Short mmCIF file of C-alpha atoms and ligand atoms in Angstrom, two decimals:
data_model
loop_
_atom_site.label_atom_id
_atom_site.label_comp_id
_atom_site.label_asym_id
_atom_site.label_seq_id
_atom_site.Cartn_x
_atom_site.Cartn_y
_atom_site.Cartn_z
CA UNK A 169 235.12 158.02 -22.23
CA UNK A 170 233.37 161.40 -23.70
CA UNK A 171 236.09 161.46 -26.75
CA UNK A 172 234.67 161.95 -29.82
CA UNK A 173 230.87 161.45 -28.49
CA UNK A 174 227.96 164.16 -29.57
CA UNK A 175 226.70 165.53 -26.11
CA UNK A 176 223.77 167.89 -26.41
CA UNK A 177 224.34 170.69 -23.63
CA UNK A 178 220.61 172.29 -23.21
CA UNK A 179 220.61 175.38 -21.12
CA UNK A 180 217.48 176.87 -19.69
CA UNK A 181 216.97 180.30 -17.78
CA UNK A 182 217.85 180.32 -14.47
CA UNK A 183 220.95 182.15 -12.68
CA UNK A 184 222.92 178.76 -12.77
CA UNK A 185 223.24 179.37 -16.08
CA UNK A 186 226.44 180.94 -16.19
CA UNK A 187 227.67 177.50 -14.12
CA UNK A 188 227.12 175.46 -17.60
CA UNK A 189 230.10 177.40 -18.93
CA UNK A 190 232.29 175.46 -16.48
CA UNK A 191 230.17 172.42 -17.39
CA UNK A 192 230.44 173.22 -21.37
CA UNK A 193 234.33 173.50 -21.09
CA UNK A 194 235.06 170.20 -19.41
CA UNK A 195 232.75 168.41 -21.53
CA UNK A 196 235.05 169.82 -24.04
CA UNK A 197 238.35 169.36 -22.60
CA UNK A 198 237.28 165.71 -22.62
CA UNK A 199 236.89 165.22 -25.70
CA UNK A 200 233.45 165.34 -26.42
CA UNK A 201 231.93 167.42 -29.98
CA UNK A 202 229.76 170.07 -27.84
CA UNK A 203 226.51 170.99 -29.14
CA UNK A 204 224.97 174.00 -27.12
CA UNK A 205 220.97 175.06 -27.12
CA UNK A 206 219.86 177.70 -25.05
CA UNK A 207 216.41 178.67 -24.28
CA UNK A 208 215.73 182.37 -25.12
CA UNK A 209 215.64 182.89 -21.07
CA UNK A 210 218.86 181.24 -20.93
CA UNK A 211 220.50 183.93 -22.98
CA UNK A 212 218.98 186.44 -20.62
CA UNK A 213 221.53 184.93 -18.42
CA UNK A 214 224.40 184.42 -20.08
CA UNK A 215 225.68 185.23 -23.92
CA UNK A 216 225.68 182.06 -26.57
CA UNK A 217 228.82 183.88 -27.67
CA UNK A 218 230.08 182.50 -24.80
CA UNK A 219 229.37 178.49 -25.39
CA UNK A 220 230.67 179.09 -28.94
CA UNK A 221 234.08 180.37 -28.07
CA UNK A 222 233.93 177.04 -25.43
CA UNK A 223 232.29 174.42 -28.04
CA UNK A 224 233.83 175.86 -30.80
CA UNK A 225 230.57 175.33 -31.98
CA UNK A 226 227.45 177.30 -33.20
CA UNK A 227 224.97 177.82 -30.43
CA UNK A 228 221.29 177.28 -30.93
CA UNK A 229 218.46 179.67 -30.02
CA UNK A 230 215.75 179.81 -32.81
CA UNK A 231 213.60 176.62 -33.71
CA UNK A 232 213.83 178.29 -36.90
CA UNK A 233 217.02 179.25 -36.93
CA UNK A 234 217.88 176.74 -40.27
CA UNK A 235 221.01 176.66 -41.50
CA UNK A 236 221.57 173.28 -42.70
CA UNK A 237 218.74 172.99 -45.84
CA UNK A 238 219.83 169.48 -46.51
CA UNK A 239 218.74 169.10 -42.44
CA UNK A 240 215.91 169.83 -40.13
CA UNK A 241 217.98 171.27 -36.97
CA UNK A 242 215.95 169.60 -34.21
CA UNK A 243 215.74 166.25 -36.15
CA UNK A 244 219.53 166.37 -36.78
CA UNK A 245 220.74 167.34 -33.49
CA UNK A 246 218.53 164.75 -32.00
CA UNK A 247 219.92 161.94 -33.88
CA UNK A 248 223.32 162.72 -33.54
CA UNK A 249 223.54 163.36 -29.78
CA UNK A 250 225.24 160.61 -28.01
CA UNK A 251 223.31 161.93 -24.59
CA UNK A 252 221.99 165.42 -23.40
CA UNK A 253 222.61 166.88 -20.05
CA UNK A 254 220.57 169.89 -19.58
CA UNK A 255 222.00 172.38 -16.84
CA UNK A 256 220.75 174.05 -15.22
CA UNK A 257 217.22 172.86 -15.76
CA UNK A 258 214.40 175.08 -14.62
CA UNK A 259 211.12 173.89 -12.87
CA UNK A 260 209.45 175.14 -15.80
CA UNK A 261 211.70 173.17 -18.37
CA UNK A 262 211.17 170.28 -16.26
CA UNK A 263 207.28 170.53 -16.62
CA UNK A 264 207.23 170.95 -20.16
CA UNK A 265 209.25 168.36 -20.60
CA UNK A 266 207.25 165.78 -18.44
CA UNK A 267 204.12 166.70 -20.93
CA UNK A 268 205.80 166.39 -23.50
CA UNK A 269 205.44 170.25 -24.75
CA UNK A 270 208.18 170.99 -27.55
CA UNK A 271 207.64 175.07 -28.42
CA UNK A 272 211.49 175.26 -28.06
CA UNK A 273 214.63 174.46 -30.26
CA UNK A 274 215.33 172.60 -26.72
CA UNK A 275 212.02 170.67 -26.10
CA UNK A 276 211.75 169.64 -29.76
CA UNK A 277 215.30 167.91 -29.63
CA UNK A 278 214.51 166.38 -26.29
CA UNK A 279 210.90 165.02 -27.66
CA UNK A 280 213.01 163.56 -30.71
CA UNK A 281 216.18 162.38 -29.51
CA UNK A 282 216.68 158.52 -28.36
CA UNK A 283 220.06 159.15 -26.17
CA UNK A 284 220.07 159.03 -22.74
CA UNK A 285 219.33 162.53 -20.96
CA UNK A 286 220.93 163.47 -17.82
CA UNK A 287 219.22 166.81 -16.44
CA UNK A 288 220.65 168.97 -13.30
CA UNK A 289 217.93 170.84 -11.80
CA UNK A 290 218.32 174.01 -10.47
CA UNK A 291 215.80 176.36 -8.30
CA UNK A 292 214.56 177.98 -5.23
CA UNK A 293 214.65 175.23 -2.20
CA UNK A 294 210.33 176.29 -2.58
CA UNK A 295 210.29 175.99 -6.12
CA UNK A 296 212.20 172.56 -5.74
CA UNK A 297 210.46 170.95 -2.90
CA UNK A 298 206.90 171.88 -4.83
CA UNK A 299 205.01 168.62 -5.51
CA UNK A 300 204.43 169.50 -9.10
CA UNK A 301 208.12 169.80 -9.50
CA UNK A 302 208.88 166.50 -7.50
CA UNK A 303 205.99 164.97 -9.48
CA UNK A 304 207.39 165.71 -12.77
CA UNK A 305 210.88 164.79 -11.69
CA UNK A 306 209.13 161.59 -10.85
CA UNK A 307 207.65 161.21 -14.23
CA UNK A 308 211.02 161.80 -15.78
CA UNK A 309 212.38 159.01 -13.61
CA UNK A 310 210.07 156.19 -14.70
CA UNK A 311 210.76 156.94 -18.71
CA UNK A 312 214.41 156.90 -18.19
CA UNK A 313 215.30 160.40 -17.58
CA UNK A 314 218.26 160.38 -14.49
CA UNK A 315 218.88 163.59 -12.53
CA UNK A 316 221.97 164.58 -10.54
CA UNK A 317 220.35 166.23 -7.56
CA UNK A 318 220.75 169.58 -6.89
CA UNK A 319 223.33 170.74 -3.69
CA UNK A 320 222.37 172.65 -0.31
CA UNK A 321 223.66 175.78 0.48
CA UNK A 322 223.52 179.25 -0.21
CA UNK A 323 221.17 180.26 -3.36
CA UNK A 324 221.08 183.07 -5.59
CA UNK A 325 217.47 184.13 -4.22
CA UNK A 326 218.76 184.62 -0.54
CA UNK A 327 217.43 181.17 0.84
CA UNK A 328 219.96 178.60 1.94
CA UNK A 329 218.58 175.23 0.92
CA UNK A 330 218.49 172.43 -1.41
CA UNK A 331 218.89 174.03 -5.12
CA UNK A 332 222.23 175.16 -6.41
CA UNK A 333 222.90 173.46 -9.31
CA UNK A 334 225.29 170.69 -9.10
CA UNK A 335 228.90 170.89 -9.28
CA UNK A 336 230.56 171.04 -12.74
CA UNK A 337 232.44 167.78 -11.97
CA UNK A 338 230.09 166.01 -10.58
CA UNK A 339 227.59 166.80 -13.58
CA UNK A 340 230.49 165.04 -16.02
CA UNK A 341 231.13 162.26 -13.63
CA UNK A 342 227.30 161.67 -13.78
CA UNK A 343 227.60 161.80 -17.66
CA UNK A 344 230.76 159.25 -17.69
CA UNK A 345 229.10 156.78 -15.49
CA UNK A 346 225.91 157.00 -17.66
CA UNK A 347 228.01 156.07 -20.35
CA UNK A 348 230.08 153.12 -18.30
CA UNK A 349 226.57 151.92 -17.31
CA UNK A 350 225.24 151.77 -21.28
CA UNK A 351 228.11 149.55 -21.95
CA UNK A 352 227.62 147.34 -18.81
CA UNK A 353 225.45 144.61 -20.39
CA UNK A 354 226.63 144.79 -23.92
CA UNK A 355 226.76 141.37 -26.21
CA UNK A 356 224.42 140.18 -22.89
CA UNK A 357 221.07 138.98 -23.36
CA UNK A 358 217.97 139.67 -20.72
CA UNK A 359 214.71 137.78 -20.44
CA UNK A 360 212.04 139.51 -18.56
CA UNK A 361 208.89 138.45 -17.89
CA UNK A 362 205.56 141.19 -17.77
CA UNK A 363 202.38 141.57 -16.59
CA UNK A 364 199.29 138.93 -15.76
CA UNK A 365 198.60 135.31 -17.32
CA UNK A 366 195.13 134.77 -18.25
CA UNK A 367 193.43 131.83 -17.99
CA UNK A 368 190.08 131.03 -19.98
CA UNK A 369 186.93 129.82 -18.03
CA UNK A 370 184.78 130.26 -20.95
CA UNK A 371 184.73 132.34 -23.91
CA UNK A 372 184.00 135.16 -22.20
CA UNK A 373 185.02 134.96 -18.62
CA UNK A 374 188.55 134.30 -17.12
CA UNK A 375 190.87 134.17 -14.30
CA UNK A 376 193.72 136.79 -14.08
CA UNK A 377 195.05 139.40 -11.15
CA UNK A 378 195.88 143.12 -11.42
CA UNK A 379 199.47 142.96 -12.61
CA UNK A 380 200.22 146.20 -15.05
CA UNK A 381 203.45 145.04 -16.21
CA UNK A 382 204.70 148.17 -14.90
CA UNK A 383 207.45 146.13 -12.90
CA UNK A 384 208.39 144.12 -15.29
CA UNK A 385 209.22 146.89 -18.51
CA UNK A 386 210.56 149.06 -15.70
CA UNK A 387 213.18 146.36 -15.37
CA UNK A 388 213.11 145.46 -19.58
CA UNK A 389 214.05 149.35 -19.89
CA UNK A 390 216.72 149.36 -17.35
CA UNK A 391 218.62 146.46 -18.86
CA UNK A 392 217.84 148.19 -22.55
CA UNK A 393 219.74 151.46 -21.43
CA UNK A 394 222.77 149.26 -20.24
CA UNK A 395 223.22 147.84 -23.64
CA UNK A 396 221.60 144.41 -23.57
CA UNK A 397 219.64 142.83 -26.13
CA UNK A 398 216.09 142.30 -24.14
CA UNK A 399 212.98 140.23 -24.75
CA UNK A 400 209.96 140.64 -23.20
CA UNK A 401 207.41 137.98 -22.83
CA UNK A 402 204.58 139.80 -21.85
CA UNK A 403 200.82 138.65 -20.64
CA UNK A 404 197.97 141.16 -20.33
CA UNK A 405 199.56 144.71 -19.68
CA UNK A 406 197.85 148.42 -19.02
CA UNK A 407 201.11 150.06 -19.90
CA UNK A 408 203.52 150.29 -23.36
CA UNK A 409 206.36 148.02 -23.38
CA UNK A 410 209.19 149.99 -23.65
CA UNK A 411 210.81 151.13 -27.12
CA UNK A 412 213.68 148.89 -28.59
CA UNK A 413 212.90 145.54 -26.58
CA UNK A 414 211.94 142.61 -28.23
CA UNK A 415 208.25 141.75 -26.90
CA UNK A 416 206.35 138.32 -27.29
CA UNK A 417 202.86 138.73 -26.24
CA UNK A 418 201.38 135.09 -25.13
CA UNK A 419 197.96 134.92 -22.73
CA UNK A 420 197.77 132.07 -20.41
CA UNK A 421 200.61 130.50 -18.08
CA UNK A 422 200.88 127.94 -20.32
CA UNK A 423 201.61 129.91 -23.42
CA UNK A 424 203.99 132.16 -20.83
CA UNK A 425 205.99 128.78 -19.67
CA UNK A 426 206.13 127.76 -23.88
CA UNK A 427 207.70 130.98 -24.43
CA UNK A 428 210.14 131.34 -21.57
CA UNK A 429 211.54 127.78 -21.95
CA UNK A 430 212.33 128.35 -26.19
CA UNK A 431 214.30 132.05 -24.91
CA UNK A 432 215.74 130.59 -21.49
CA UNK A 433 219.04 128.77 -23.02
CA UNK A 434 220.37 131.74 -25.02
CA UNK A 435 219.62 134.46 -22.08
CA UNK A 436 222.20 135.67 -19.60
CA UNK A 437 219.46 137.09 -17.03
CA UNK A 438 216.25 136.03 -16.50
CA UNK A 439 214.01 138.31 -14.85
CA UNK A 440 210.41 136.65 -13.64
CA UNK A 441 208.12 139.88 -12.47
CA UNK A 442 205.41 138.73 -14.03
CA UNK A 443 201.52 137.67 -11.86
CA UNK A 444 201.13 133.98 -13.17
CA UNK A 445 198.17 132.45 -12.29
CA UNK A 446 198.91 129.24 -9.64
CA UNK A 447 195.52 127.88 -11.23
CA UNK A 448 193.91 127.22 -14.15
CA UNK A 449 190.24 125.60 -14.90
CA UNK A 450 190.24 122.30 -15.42
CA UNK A 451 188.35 123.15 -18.62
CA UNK A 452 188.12 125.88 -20.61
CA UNK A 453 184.36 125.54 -21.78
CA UNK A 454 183.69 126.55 -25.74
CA UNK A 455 180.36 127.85 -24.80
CA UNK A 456 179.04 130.64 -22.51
CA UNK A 457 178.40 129.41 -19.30
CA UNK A 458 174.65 129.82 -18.56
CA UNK A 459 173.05 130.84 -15.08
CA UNK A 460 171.10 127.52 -13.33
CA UNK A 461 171.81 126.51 -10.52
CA UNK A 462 172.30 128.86 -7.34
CA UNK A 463 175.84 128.05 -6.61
CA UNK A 464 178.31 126.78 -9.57
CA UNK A 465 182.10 125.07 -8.45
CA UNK A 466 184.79 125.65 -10.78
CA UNK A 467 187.19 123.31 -10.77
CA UNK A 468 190.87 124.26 -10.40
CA UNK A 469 194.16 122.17 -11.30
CA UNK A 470 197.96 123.52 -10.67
CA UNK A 471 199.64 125.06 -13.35
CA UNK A 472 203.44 124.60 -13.76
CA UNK A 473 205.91 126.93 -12.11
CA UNK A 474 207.46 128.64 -14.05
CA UNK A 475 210.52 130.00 -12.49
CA UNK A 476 210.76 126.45 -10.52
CA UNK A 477 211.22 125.23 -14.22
CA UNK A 478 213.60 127.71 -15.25
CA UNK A 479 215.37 126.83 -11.95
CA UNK A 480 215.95 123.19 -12.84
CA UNK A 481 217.23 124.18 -16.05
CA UNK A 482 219.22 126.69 -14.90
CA UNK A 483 223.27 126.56 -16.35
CA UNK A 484 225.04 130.24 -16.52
CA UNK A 485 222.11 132.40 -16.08
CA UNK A 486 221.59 134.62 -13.76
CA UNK A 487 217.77 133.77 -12.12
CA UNK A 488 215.99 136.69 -10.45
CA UNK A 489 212.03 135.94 -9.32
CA UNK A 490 209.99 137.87 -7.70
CA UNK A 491 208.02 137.20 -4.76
CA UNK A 492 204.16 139.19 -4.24
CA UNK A 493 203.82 138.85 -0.91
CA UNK A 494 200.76 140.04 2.24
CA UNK A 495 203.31 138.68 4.99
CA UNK A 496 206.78 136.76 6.35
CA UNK A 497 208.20 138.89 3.20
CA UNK A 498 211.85 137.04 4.89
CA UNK A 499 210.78 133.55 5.13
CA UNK A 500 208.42 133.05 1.97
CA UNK A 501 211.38 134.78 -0.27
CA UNK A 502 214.30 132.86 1.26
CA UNK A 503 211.42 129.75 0.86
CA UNK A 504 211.78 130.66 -3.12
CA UNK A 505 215.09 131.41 -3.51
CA UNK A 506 215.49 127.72 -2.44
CA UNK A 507 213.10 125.61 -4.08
CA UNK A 508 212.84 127.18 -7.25
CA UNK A 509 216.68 127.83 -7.08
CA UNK A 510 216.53 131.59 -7.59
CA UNK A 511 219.99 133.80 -7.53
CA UNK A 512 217.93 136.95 -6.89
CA UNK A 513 214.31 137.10 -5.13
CA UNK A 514 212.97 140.32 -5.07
CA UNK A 515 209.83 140.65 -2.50
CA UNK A 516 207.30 142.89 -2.38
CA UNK A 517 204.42 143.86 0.46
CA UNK A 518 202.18 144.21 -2.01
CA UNK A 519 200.00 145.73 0.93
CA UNK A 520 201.96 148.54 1.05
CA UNK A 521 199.78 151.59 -0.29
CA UNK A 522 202.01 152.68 -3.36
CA UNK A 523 203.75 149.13 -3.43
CA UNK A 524 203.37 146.28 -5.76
CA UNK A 525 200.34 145.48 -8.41
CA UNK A 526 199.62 148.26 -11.12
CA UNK A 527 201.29 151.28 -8.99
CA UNK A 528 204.19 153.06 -10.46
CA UNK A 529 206.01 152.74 -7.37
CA UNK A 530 206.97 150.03 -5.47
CA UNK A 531 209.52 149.12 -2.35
CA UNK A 532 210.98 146.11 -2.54
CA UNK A 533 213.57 144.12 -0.43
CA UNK A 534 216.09 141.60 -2.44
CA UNK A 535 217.57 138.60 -1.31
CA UNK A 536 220.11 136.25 -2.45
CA UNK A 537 220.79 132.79 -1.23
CA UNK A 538 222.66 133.94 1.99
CA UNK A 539 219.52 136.22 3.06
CA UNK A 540 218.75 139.83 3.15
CA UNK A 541 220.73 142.12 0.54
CA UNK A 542 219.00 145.23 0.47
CA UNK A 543 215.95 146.88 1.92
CA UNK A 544 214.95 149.53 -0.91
CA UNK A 545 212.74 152.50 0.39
CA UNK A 546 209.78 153.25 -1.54
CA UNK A 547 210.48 154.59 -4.93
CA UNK A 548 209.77 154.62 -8.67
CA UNK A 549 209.53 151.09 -10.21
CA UNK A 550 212.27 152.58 -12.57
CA UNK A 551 214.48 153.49 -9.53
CA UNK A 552 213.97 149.95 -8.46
CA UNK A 553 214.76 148.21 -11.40
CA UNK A 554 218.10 149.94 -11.98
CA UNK A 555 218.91 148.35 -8.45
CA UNK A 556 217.69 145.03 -9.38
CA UNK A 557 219.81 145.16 -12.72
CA UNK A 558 222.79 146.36 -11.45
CA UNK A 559 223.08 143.66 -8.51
CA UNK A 560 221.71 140.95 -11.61
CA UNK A 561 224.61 142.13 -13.43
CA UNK A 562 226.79 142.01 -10.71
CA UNK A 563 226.61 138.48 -10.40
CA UNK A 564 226.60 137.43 -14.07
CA UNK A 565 230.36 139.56 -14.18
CA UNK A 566 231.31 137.99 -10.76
CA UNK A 567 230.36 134.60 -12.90
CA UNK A 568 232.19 135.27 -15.93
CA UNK A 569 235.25 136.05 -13.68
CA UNK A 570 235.09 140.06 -14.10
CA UNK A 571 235.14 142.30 -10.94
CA UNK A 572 231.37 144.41 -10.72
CA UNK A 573 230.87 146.66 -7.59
CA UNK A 574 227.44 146.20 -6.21
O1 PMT B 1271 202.98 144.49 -13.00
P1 PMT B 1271 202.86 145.51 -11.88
O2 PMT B 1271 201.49 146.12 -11.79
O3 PMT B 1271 203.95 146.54 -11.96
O4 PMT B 1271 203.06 144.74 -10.50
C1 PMT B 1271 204.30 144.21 -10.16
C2 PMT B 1271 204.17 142.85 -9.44
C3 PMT B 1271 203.50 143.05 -8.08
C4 PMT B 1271 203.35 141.88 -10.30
C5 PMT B 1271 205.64 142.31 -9.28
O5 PMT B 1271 206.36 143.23 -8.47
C6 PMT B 1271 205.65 140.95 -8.64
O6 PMT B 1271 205.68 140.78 -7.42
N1 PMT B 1271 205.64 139.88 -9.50
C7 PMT B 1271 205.54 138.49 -9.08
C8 PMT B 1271 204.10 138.16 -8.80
C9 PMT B 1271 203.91 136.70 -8.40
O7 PMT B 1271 203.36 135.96 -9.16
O8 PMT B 1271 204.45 136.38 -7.26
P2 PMT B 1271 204.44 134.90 -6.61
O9 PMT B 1271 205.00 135.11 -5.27
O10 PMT B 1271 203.09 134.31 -6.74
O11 PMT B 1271 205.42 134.09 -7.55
C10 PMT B 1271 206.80 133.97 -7.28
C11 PMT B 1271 207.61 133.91 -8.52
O12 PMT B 1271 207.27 132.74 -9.26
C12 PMT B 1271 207.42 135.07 -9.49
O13 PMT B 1271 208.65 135.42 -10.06
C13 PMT B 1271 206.48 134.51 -10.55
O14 PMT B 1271 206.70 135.12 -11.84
C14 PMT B 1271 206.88 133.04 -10.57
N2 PMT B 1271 205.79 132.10 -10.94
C15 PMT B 1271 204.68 131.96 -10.17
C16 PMT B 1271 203.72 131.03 -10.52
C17 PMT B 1271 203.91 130.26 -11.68
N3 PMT B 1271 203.01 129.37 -12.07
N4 PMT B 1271 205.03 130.41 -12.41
C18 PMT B 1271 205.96 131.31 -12.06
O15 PMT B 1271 206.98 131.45 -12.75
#
């Protein structure tokens, strides 16, 4: 799987350094072109003699360190790395790289690079417990980054505790499953729906709800990174849509249904996370609405369902919907999956602090059509929506006849 593929091996300064010359050599022995860049701490460690007698490549250091005129290094590197794994990665590597800081021949090929990154932290069980480390890790998380945990035992500082770096082996393994994942929903094509519908009252005033469209591009970016082609139809967002989906912007439920219904035949998955508004005004007035009277009625009319839509319509795809939820998560999901003929239903207490609208966490429990298929503890909406892809694209292999572990 890593034969002939570009893999970026960052090292930063910590005494787990010298592990990423076991890490560097069976990256190599499989096949992969190894591409070594140390931070200056790093070589405090360890020599970069050593990764160039194991790469049979040069080692980076310097920013600066040009040798290529017809190339900028970082630029270069960046582009032609199939994935980086950095390992060991320091608590100070990962905060620089959650702000985005590139002072480094490292950071600047990490800031420029658009292949997957697998880091391998390794610290003091303090030092990895800290909440700016966990927050950072957690940053990393939701834009894509994956980690392979760090083991318990014995550390080099005299603590026993959660922070040796991972094994070699299982560092690779993490790599080679990254890379089984990317190709996972290749040739497949995902429609995901974002954020909250709009609907006009009058020129200036209108109905929505607090949906970020977190959820939604959390699950957009999940299906991205296993190789599908993705499209996005997207109502009124606080956050980016990811990079390298396809995004159709539309306002009102209306405009949302229009656009869902002209992508729906050609998709494989069908995602629904967006808020869309039950109800609409009756009329949509072309004129402010002036203050008279002392109480004013605005009259509301149902606007179609979506998903139920989708549902009726529904031939090979795979149907997820959500369900937003205050209680009976169980019943009113199962209550969905039926009647608008879902595959999937993920449910979320949305009154569950850290849960649900405009957070960047969520916890969410999915069901299928034979109940309950997993309770998900609280976690990043990225973490999440790897979950909800995998089991989506579980069922769309089981469909075509291939074999998919859940
Ligand atoms: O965007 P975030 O801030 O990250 O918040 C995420 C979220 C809370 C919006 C998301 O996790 C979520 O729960 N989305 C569904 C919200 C919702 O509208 O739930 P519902 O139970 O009212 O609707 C059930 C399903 O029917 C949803 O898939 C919805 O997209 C769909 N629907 C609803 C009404 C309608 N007219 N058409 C629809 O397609």
């Amino acid at each position: 799987m890593l034969q002939g593929k570009t893999i970026v091996l960052g090292i930063t300064g910590g005494i787990a350094a010298y592990k990423a010359a076991a890490v560097c050599s069976k990256l190599s022995q499989s096949g992969a072109d190894v591409r070594v860049v140390m931070t200056e701490s790093a070589t405090k460690f360890i020599a970069p003699l050593t990764f160039q007698a194991i790469s049979r490549n040069r080692v980076i250091v310097d920013t600066f360190d040009e040798e290529d005129p017809s190339v900028i290094a970082h630029i270069d590197l960046a582009d032609r790395a199939d994935a980086v794994v950095i390992a060991p990665a320091t608590a100070n590597f990962l905060a620089k790289t959650a702000l985005g800081l590139g002072d480094d021949m490292l950071s600047t090929t990490l800031l420029a690079t658009r292949a997957p990154i697998l880091v391998a932290p390794a610290m003091n069980v303090h030092m990895y417990a800290h909440v700016t480390v966990q927050t950072h890790m957690e940053q990393l998380r939701a834009r894509g980054v994956r980690f392979v945990e760090p083991g318990e035992g014995f550390l080099a500082c005299g603590y026993t505790g959660k922070g040796r770096l991972a094994e070699p082996e299982h560092i690779v393994d993490e790599l080679m499953r990254m890379f089984k994942m990317k190709s996972e929903l290749s040739g497949k094509k995902v429609l995901v729906t974002a954020g909250a519908t709009v609907e006009r009252i009058d020129p200036v005033r209108y109905l929505t709800n607090d949906s970020s469209g977190k959820m939604g591009f959390a699950v957009a970016a999940a299906a991205r990174d296993r190789g599908a082609r993705v499209t996005v139809i997207a109502g009124r967002t606080s956050v980016e849509p990811p990079s390298g989906v396809d995004v159709i912007r539309v306002e009102s439920a209306e405009e949302m249904l229009h656009a869902a219904l002209s992508k729906f035949g050609d998709a494989d998955i069908v995602v629904k996370a967006a808020a869309v508004a039950d109800y609409r005004p009756v009329r949509t007035e072309q004129k402010k609405i002036k203050k008279s009277e002392q109480h004013l009625s605005l009259e509301l009319e149902r606007t179609t369902d979506i998903l139920k839509e989708l549902g009726n319509r529904k031939t090979h795809q795979v149907l997820v919907g959500f369900a937003a939820e205050t209680h009976e998560l169980e019943r009113q999901a199962m209550a969905k999956i039926a009647s608008k003929r879902c595959d999937l239903v993920v449910a979320n207490d949305v009154t569950i602090p850290g849960a649900g609208f405009s957070a960047d966490t969520n916890e969410v429990s999915i069901f299928d059509t034979n109940g309950l298929v997993e309770k998900l503890p609280l976690q990043s909406k990225r973490d999440a929506a790897e979950r909800i892809v995998t089991l989506a694209a579980g069922l769309l292999a089981e469909r075509s006849g291939g074999k998919q572990g859940r």
